[in-house]
Short mmCIF file of C-alpha atoms in Angstrom, two decimals:
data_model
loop_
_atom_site.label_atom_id
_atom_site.label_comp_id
_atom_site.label_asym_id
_atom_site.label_seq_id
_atom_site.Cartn_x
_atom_site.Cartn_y
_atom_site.Cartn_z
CA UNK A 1191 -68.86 147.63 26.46
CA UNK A 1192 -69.08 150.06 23.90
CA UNK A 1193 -71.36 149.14 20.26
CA UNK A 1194 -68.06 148.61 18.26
CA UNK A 1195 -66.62 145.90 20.59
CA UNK A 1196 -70.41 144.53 21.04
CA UNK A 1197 -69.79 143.81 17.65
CA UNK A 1198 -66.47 142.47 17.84
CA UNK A 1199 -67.95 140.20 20.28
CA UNK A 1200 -70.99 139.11 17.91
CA UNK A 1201 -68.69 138.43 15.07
CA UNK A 1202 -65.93 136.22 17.36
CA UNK A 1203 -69.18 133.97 18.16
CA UNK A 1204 -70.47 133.36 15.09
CA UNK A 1205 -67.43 132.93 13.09
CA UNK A 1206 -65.92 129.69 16.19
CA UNK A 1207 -65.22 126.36 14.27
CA UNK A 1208 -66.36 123.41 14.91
CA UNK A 1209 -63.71 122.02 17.37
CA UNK A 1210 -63.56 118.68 15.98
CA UNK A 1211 -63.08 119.75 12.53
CA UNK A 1212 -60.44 121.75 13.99
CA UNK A 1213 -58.37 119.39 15.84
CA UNK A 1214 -58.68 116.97 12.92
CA UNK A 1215 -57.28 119.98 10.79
CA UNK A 1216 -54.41 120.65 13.46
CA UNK A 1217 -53.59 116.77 13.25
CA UNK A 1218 -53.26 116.83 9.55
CA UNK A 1219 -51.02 119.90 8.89
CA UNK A 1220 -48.67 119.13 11.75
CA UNK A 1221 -48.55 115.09 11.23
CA UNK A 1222 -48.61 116.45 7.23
CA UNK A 1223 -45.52 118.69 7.63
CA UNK A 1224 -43.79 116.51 10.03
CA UNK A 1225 -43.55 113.60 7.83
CA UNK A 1226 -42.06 116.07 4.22
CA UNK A 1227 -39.99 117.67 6.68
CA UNK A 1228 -38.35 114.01 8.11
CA UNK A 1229 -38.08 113.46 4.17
CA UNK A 1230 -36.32 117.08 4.26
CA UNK A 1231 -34.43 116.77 6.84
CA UNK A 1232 -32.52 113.11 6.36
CA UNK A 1233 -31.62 114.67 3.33
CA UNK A 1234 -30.09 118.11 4.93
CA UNK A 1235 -28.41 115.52 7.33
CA UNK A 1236 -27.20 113.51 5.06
CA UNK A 1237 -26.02 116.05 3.37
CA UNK A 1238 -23.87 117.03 6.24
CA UNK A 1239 -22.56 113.40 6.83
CA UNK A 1240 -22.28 110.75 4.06
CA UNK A 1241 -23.31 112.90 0.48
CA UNK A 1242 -20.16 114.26 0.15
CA UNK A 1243 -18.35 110.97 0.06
CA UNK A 1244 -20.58 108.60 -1.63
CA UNK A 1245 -21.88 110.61 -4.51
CA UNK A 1246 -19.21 113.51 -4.57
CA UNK A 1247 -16.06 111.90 -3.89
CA UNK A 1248 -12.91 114.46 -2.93
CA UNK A 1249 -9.24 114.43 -1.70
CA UNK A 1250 -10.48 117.61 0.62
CA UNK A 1251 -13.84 116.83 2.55
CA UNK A 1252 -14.72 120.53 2.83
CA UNK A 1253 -14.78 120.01 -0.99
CA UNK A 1254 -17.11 117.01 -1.01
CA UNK A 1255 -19.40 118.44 1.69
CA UNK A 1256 -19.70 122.11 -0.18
CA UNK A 1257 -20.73 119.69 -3.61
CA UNK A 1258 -23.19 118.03 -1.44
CA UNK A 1259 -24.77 121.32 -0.10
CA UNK A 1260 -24.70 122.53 -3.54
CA UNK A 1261 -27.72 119.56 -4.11
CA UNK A 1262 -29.03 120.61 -0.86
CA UNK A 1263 -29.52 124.09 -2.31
CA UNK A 1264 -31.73 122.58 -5.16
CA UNK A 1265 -34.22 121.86 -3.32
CA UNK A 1266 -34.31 125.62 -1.57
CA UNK A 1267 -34.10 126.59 -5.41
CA UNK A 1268 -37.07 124.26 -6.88
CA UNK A 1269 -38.91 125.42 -4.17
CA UNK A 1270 -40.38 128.47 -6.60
CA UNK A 1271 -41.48 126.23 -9.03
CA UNK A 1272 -44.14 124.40 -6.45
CA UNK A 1273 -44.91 127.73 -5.27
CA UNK A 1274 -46.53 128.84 -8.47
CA UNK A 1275 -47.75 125.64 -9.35
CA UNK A 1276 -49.33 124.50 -6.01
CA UNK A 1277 -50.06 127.79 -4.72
CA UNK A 1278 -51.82 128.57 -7.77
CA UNK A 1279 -53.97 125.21 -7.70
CA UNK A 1280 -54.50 126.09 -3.88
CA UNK A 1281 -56.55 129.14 -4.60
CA UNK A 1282 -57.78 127.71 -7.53
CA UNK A 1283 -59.38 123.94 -7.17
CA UNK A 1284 -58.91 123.80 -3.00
CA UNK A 1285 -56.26 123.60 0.09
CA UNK A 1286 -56.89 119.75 0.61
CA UNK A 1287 -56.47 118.30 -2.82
CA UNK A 1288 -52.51 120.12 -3.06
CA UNK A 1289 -51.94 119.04 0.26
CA UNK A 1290 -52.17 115.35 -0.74
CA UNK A 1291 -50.62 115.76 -4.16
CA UNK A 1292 -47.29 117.41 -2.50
CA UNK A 1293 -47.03 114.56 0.35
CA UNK A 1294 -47.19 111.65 -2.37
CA UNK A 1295 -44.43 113.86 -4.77
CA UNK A 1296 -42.51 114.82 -1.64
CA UNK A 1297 -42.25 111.14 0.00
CA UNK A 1298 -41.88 109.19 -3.59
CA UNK A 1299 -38.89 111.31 -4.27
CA UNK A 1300 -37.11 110.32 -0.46
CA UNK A 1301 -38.28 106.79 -1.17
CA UNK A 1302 -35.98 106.76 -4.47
CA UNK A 1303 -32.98 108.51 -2.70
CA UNK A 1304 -32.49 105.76 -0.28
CA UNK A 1305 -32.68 103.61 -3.56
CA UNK A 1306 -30.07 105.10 -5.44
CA UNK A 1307 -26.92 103.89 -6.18
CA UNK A 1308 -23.77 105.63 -5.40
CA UNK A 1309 -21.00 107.53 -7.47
CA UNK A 1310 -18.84 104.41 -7.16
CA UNK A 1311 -21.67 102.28 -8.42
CA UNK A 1312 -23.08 104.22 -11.63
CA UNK A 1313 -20.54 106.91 -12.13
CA UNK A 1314 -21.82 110.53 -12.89
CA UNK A 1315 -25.56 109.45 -13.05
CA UNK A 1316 -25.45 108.85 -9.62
CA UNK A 1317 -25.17 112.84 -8.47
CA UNK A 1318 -26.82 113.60 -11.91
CA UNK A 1319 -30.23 111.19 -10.13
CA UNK A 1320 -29.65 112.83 -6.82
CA UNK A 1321 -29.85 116.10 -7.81
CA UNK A 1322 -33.08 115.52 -9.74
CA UNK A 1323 -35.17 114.02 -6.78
CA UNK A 1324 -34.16 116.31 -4.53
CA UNK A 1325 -35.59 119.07 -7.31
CA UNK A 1326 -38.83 116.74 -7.08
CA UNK A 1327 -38.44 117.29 -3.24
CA UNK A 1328 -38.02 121.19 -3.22
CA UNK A 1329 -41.10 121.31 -5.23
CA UNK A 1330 -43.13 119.19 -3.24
CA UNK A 1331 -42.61 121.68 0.09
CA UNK A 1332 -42.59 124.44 -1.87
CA UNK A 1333 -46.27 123.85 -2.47
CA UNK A 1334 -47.23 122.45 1.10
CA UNK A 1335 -45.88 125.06 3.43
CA UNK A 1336 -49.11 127.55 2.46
CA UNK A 1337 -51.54 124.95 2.71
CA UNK A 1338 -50.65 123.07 5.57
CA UNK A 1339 -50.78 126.78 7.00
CA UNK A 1340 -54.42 127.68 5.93
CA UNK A 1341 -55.73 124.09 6.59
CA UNK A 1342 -55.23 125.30 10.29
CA UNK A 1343 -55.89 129.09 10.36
CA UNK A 1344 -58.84 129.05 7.96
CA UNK A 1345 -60.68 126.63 10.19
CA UNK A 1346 -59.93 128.33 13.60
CA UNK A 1347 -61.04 132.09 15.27
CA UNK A 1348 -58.95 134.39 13.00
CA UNK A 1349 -58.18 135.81 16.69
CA UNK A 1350 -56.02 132.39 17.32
CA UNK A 1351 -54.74 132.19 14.36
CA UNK A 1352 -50.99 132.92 15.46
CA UNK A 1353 -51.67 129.24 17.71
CA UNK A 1354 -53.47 127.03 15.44
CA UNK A 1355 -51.28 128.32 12.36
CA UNK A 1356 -48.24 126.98 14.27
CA UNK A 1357 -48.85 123.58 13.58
CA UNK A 1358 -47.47 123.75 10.12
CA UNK A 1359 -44.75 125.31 12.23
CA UNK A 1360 -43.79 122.27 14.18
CA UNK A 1361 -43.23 120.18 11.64
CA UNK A 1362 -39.89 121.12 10.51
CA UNK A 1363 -38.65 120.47 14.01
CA UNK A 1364 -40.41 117.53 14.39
CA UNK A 1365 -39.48 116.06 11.40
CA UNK A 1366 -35.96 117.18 12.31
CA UNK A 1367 -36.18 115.05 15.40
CA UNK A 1368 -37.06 112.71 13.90
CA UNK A 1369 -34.40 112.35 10.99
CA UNK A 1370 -31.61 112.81 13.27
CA UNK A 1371 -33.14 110.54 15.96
CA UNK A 1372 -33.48 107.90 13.02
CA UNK A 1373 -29.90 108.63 11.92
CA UNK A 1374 -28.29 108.99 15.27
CA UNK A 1375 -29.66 105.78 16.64
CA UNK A 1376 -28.29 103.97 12.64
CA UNK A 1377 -24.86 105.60 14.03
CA UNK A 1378 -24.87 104.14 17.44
CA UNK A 1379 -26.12 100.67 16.18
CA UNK A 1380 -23.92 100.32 12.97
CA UNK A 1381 -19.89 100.99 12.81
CA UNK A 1382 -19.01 104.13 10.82
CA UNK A 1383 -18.22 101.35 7.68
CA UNK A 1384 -21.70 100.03 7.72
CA UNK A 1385 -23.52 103.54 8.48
CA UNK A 1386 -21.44 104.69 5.51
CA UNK A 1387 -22.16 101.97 2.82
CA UNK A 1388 -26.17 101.17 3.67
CA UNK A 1389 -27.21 102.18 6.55
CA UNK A 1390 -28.30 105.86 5.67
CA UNK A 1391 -30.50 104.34 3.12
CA UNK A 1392 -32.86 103.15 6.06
CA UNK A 1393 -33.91 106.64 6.90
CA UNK A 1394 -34.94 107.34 3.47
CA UNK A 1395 -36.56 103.79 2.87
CA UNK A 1396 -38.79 105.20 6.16
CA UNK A 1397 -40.06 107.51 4.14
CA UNK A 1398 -42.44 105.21 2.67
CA UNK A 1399 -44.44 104.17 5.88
CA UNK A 1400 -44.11 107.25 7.27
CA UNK A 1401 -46.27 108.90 4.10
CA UNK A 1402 -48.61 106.46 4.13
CA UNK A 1403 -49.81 107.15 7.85
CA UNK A 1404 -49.77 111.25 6.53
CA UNK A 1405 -51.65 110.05 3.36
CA UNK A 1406 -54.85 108.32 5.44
CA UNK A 1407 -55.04 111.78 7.56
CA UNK A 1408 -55.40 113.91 4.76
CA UNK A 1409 -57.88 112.58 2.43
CA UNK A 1410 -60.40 112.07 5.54
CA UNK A 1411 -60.12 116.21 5.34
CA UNK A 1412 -62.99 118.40 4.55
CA UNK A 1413 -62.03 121.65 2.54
CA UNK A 1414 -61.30 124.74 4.71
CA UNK A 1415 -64.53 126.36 5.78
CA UNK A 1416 -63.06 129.91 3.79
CA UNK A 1417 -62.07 128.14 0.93
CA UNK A 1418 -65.79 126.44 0.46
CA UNK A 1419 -67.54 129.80 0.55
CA UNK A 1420 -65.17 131.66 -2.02
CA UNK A 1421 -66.28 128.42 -3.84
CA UNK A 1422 -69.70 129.21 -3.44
CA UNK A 1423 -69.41 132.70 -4.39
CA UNK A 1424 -67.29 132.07 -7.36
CA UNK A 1425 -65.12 134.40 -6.20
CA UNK A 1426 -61.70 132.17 -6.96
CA UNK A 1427 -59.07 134.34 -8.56
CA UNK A 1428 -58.34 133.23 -12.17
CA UNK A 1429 -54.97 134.39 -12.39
CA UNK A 1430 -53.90 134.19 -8.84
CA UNK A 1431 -50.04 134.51 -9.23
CA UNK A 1432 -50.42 137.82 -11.65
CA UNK A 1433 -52.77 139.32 -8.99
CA UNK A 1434 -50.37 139.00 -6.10
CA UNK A 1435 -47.57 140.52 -8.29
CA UNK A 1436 -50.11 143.30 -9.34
CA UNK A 1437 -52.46 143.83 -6.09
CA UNK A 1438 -50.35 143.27 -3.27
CA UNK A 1439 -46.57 143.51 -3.88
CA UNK A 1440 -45.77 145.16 -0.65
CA UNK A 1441 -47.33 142.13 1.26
CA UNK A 1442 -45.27 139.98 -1.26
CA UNK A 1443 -42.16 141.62 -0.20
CA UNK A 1444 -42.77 141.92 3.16
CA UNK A 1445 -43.21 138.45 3.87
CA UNK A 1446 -40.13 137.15 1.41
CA UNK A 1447 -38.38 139.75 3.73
CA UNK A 1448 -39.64 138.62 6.85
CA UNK A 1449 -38.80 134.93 6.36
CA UNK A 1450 -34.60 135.80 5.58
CA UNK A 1451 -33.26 135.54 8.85
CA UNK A 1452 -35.38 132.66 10.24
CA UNK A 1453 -34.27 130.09 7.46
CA UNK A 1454 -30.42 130.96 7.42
CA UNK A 1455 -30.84 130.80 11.32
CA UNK A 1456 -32.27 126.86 10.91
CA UNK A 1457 -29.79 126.35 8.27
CA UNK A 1458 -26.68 127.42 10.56
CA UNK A 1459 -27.92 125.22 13.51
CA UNK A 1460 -29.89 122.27 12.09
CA UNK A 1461 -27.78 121.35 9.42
CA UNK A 1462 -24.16 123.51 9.12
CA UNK A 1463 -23.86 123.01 13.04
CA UNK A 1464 -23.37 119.37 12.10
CA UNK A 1465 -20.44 120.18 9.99
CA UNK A 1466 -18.56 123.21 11.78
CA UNK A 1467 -18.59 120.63 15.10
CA UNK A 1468 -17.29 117.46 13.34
CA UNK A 1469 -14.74 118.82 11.00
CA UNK A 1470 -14.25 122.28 12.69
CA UNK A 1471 -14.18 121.47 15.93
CA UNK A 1472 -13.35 117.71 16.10
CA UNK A 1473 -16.43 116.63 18.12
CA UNK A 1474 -17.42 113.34 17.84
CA UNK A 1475 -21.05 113.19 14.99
CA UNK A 1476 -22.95 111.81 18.19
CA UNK A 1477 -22.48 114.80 20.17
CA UNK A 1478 -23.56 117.22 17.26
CA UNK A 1479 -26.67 115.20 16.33
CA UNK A 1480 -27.39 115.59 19.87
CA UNK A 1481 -27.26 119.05 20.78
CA UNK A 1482 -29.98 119.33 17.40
CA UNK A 1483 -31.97 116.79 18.98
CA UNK A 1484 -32.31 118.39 22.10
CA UNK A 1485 -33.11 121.64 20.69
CA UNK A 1486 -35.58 120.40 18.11
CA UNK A 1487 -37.38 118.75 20.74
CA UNK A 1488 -37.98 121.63 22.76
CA UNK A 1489 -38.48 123.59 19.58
CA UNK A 1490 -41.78 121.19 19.50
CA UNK A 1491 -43.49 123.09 22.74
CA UNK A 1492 -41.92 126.31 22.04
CA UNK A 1493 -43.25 127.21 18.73
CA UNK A 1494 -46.90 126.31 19.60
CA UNK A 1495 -46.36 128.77 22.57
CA UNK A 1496 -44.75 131.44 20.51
CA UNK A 1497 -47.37 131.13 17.94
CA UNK A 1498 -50.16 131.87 21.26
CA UNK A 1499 -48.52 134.48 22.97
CA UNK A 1500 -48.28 136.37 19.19
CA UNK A 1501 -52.31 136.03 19.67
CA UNK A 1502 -52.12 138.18 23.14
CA UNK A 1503 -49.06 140.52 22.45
CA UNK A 1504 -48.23 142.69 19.21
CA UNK A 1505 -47.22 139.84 16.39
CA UNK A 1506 -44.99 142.28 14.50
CA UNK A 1507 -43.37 143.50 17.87
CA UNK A 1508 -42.80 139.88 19.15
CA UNK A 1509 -41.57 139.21 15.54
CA UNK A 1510 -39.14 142.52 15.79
CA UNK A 1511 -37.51 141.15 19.13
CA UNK A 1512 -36.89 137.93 17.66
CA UNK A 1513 -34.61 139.25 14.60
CA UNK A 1514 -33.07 141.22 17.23
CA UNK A 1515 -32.06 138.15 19.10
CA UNK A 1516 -31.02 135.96 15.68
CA UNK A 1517 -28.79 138.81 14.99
CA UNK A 1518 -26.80 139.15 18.28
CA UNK A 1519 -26.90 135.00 19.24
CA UNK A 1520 -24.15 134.13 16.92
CA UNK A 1521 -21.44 136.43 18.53
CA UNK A 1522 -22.18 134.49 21.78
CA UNK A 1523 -22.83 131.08 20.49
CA UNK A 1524 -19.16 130.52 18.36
CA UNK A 1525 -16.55 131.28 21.18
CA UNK A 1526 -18.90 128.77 23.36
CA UNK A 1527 -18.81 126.53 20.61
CA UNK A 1528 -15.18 127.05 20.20
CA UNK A 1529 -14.47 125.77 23.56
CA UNK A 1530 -14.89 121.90 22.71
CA UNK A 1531 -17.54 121.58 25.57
CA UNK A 1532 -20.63 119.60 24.82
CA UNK A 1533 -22.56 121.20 27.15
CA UNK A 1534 -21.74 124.51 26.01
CA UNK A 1535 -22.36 123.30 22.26
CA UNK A 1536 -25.86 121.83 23.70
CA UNK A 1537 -26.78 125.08 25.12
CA UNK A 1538 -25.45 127.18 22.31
CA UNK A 1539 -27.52 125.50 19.87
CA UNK A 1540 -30.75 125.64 22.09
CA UNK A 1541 -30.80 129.05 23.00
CA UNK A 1542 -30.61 129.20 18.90
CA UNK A 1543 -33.29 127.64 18.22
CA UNK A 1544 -35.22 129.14 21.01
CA UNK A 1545 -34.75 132.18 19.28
CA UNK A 1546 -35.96 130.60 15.85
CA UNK A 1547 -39.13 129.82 18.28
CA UNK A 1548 -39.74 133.19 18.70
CA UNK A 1549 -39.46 133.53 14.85
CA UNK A 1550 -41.10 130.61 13.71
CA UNK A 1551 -44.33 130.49 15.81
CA UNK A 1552 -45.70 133.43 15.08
CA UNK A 1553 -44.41 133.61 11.04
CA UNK A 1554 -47.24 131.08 9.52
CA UNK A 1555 -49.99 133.65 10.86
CA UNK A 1556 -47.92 136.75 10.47
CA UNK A 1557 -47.12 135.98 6.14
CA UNK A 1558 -50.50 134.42 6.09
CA UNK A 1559 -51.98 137.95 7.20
CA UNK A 1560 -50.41 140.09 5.09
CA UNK A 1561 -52.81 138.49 1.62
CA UNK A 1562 -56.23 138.50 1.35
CA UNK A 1563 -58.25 135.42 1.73
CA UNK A 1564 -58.73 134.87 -2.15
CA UNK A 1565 -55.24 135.43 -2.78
CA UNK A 1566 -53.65 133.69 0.67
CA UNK A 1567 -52.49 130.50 -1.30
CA UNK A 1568 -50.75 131.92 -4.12
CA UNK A 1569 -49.55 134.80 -1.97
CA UNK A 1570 -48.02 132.81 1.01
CA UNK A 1571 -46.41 129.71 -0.75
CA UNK A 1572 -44.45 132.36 -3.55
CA UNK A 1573 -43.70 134.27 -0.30
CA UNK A 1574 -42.07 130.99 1.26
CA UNK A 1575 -40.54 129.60 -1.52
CA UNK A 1576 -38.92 133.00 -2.58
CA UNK A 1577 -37.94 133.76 0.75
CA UNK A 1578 -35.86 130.36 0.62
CA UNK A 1579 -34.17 130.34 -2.45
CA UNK A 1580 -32.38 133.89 -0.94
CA UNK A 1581 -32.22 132.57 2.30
CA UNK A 1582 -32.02 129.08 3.18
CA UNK A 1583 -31.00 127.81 0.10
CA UNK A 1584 -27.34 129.64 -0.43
CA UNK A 1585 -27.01 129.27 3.60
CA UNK A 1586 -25.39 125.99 4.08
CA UNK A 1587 -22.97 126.77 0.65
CA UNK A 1588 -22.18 130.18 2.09
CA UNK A 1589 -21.09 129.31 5.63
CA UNK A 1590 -19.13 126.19 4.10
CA UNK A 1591 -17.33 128.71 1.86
CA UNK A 1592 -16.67 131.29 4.65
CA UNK A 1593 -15.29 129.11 7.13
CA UNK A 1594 -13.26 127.67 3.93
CA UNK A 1595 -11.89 130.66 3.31
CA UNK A 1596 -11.23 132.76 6.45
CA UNK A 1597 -10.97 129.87 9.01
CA UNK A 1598 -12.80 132.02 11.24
CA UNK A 1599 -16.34 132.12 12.33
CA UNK A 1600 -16.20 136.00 12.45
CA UNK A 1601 -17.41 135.92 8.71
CA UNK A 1602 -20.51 133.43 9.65
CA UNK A 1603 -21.67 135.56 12.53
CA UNK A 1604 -21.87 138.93 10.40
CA UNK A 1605 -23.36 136.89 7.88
CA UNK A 1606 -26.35 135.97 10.15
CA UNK A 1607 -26.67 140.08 11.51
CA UNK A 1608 -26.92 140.83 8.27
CA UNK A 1609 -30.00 138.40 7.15
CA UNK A 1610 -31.77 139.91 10.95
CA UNK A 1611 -31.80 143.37 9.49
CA UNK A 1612 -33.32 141.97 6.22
CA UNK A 1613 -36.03 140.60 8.33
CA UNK A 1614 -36.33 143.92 10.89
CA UNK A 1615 -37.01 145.45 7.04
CA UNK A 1616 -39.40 143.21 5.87
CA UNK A 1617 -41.41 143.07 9.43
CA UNK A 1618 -41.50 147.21 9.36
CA UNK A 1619 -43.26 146.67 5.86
CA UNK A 1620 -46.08 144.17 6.48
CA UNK A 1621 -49.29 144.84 8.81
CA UNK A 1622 -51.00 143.60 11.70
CA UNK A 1623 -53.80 141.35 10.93
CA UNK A 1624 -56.91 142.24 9.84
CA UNK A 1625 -59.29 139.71 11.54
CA UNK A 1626 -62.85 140.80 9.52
CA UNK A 1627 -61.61 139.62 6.38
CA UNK A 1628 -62.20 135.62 7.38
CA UNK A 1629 -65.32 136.88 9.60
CA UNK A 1630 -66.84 138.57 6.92
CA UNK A 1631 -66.23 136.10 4.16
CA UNK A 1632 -67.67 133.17 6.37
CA UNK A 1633 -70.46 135.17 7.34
CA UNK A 1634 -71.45 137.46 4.39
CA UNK A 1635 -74.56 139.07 5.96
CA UNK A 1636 -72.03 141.34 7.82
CA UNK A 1637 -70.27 142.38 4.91
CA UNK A 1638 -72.81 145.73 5.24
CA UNK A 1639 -74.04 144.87 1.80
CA UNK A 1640 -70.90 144.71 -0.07
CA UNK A 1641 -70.68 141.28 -2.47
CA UNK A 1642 -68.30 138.43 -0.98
CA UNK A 1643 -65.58 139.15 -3.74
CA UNK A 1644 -65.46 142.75 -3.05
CA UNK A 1645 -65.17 142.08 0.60
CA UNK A 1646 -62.43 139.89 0.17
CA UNK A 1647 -60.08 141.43 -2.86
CA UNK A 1648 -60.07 144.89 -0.47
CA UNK A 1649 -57.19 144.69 1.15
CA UNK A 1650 -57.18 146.68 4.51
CA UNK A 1651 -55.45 149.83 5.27
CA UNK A 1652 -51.30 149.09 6.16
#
């Protein structure tokens, strides 16, 4: 072993977390980010289902479902707004204290949907109230995405971050899972009458125990072991939004860019699938919640194991070969789907969101990498929340409005190429990770005499 990887070798010792700390950190962001995105996710559902008839009320039901989406895109759109406000606070005052701010603002604002009275009830107020929580709501995530994401990776061996950063990563799927478990199982209980005038309002009123558990994991959280020494050093930025913008733009737009195709991909089969089978294809709603249970629940092992083998294998190749895959999928999946087979819908949808595996595991480590430590926050939750406003957010309008219009799914499937080559851009852009930046901030002796804020604000070579 030559000197330079005897040092590599010194530096991967030192720098190992404490494993307890660790796992305690791994429990909060994914339990964290499971419970928002249940909150997120009976919501998208909801969308897909009831929303259109209870608060948007229209003689064509493609009508009422593209108004509904149109509230579902709010949330995609707030989603800025919590970036620069949470991300901002993130760098600023610490990961943990954001973290629990966005869960209570993020589970208050499901609690009051599931309150709320209908169209029929309260006339225009009612869409008027909707719309405004589920603002509140986009804000909320838009702020806990980046911090769920460093309460992991700044704890663990910057070597692992690509596993340990995944936990953020499960917990759309999870929460997913469990939305439409929660919903599915209201659907099978309750006739389509009773589902339709209270029984959606359970999943929401959920919300409320569910945040509470995610509440008592957080605050038992120490601050992230990076995050403490920039403290110490008094090396937080000041004006950490201006010096993304200013300092690191490419690694701005590289990981907006990177994060297209992955979101429009989750859009088209967590939450659009729902809508192209029941009123496209005339399946029955049990069979389409279905085929996104099954794949959100293998979606649970298969991110964790993306995010890993990114940590042994090239994260921007791995990355690559996923957009690849989101762009060709769709010109398989519709003619199964267009069969009327369950099974072929089940499988369609799985193989999707295997595929969004491949995407998703890795991306918390891979956006995470392309900021400096000081400016990680700031820089990853503006690179989320942007990323979804062009991405996510016009998704579910877009494919409602292109099957409207061309009664084909021709249109959809070009659509999604289009957002992989976005993402093949954005991937080509950003860098590979640059490990010494966390080892050298934790461990400032080996900084070779440089001061902690210089070592940190230098970004590395692309």
């Amino acid at each position: 072993m030559d000197n330079a990887e005897h040092r590599g070798a010194r530096l991967r010792t030192a720098s190992r977390p404490d494993r307890g700390a660790l796992v305690r950190a791994f429990v909060a962001s994914l339990t964290g980010t499971s419970l928002e995105w249940y909150d997120f996710a009976v919501y998208s559902a909801a969308s897909a289902l009831v929303f259109g008839k209870l608060f948007f009320p229209s003689a064509d039901p493609l009508t009422g479902t593209l108004l509904a989406f149109s509230t579902y895109a709010v949330g995609y759109v707030s989603r800025p707004l919590g970036g620069f406000l949470f991300g901002r606070l993130g760098d600023v005052i610490g990961r943990k204290k954001v973290l629990v701010a966005t869960l209570v603002l993020i589970g208050t604002a499901t609690l009051l949907i599931g309150l709320l009275p209908t169209q029929a009830a309260i006339g225009p107020a009612a869409p008027a109230a909707l719309v405004l929580l589920r603002f509140a709501q986009g804000v909320g995530v838009g702020g806990e995405w980046g911090g769920a994401v460093l309460l992991t990776s700044e704890y663990a061996d910057s070597h692992r971050r690509g596993f340990w950063a995944s936990a953020a990563q499960i917990g759309p799927p999870a929460g997913n899972l469990m939305a439409n478990g929660v919903l599915a199982a209201l659907g099978s209980l309750l006739t389509d009458q009773q589902f339709l005038a209270w029984g959606w309002r359970i999943a929401f009123l959920l919300s409320g125990v569910l945040v509470a558990f995610g509440l008592w994991i957080r605050v038992r959280l120490e601050e992230t072991p990076v995050f403490r020494a920039m403290e110490a050093s008094g090396d937080r930025p000041e004006a950490p939004v201006r010096e993304v913008f200013t300092a690191q733009p490419r690694a701005l737009v590289a990981a907006v860019l990177s994060r297209v195709a992955p979101d429009v991909l989750y859009a088209m089969f967590t939450v659009f699938v729902l809508t192209y089978a029941t009123e496209h294809l005339r399946l029955p709603r049990e069979q389409a919640l279905a085929a996104v249970l099954i794949g959100s629940a293998l979606q649970i092992v298969l991110i964790p194991l993306a995010g890993a083998l990114s940590d042994r294998w090239n994260r921007r190749r791995m990355y690559l070969g996923g957009a690849v895959a989101a762009g060709v999928w769709p010109f398989v999946f519709f003619p199964m789907a267009d069969s009327g087979s369950f099974g072929l819908l089940v499988l369609g949808v799985v193989v999707a969101l295997a595929i969004h595996s491949l995407l998703y595991g890795p991306q918390a480590a891979f956006v995470a990498e392309q900021f400096t430590p000081r400016l990680r926050y700031t820089g990853s939750s503006l690179a989320y929340t942007l990323a979804g406003v062009i991405g996510g957010a016009v998704a579910p309008l877009l494919f409602t409005a292109l099957l409207g219009s061309f009664g084909s799914w021709l249109p959809l499937a070009l659509y999604l190429a289009g957002t992989a080559v976005v993402t093949l851009v954005g991937v080509l852009l950003g860098r590979d990770p640059a490990h010494d930046e966390d080892e050298q901030y934790a461990h400032p002796a080996k900084g070779a005499g440089r001061s902690p804020g210089r070592m940190i604000t230098e970004a590395p070579g692309r």
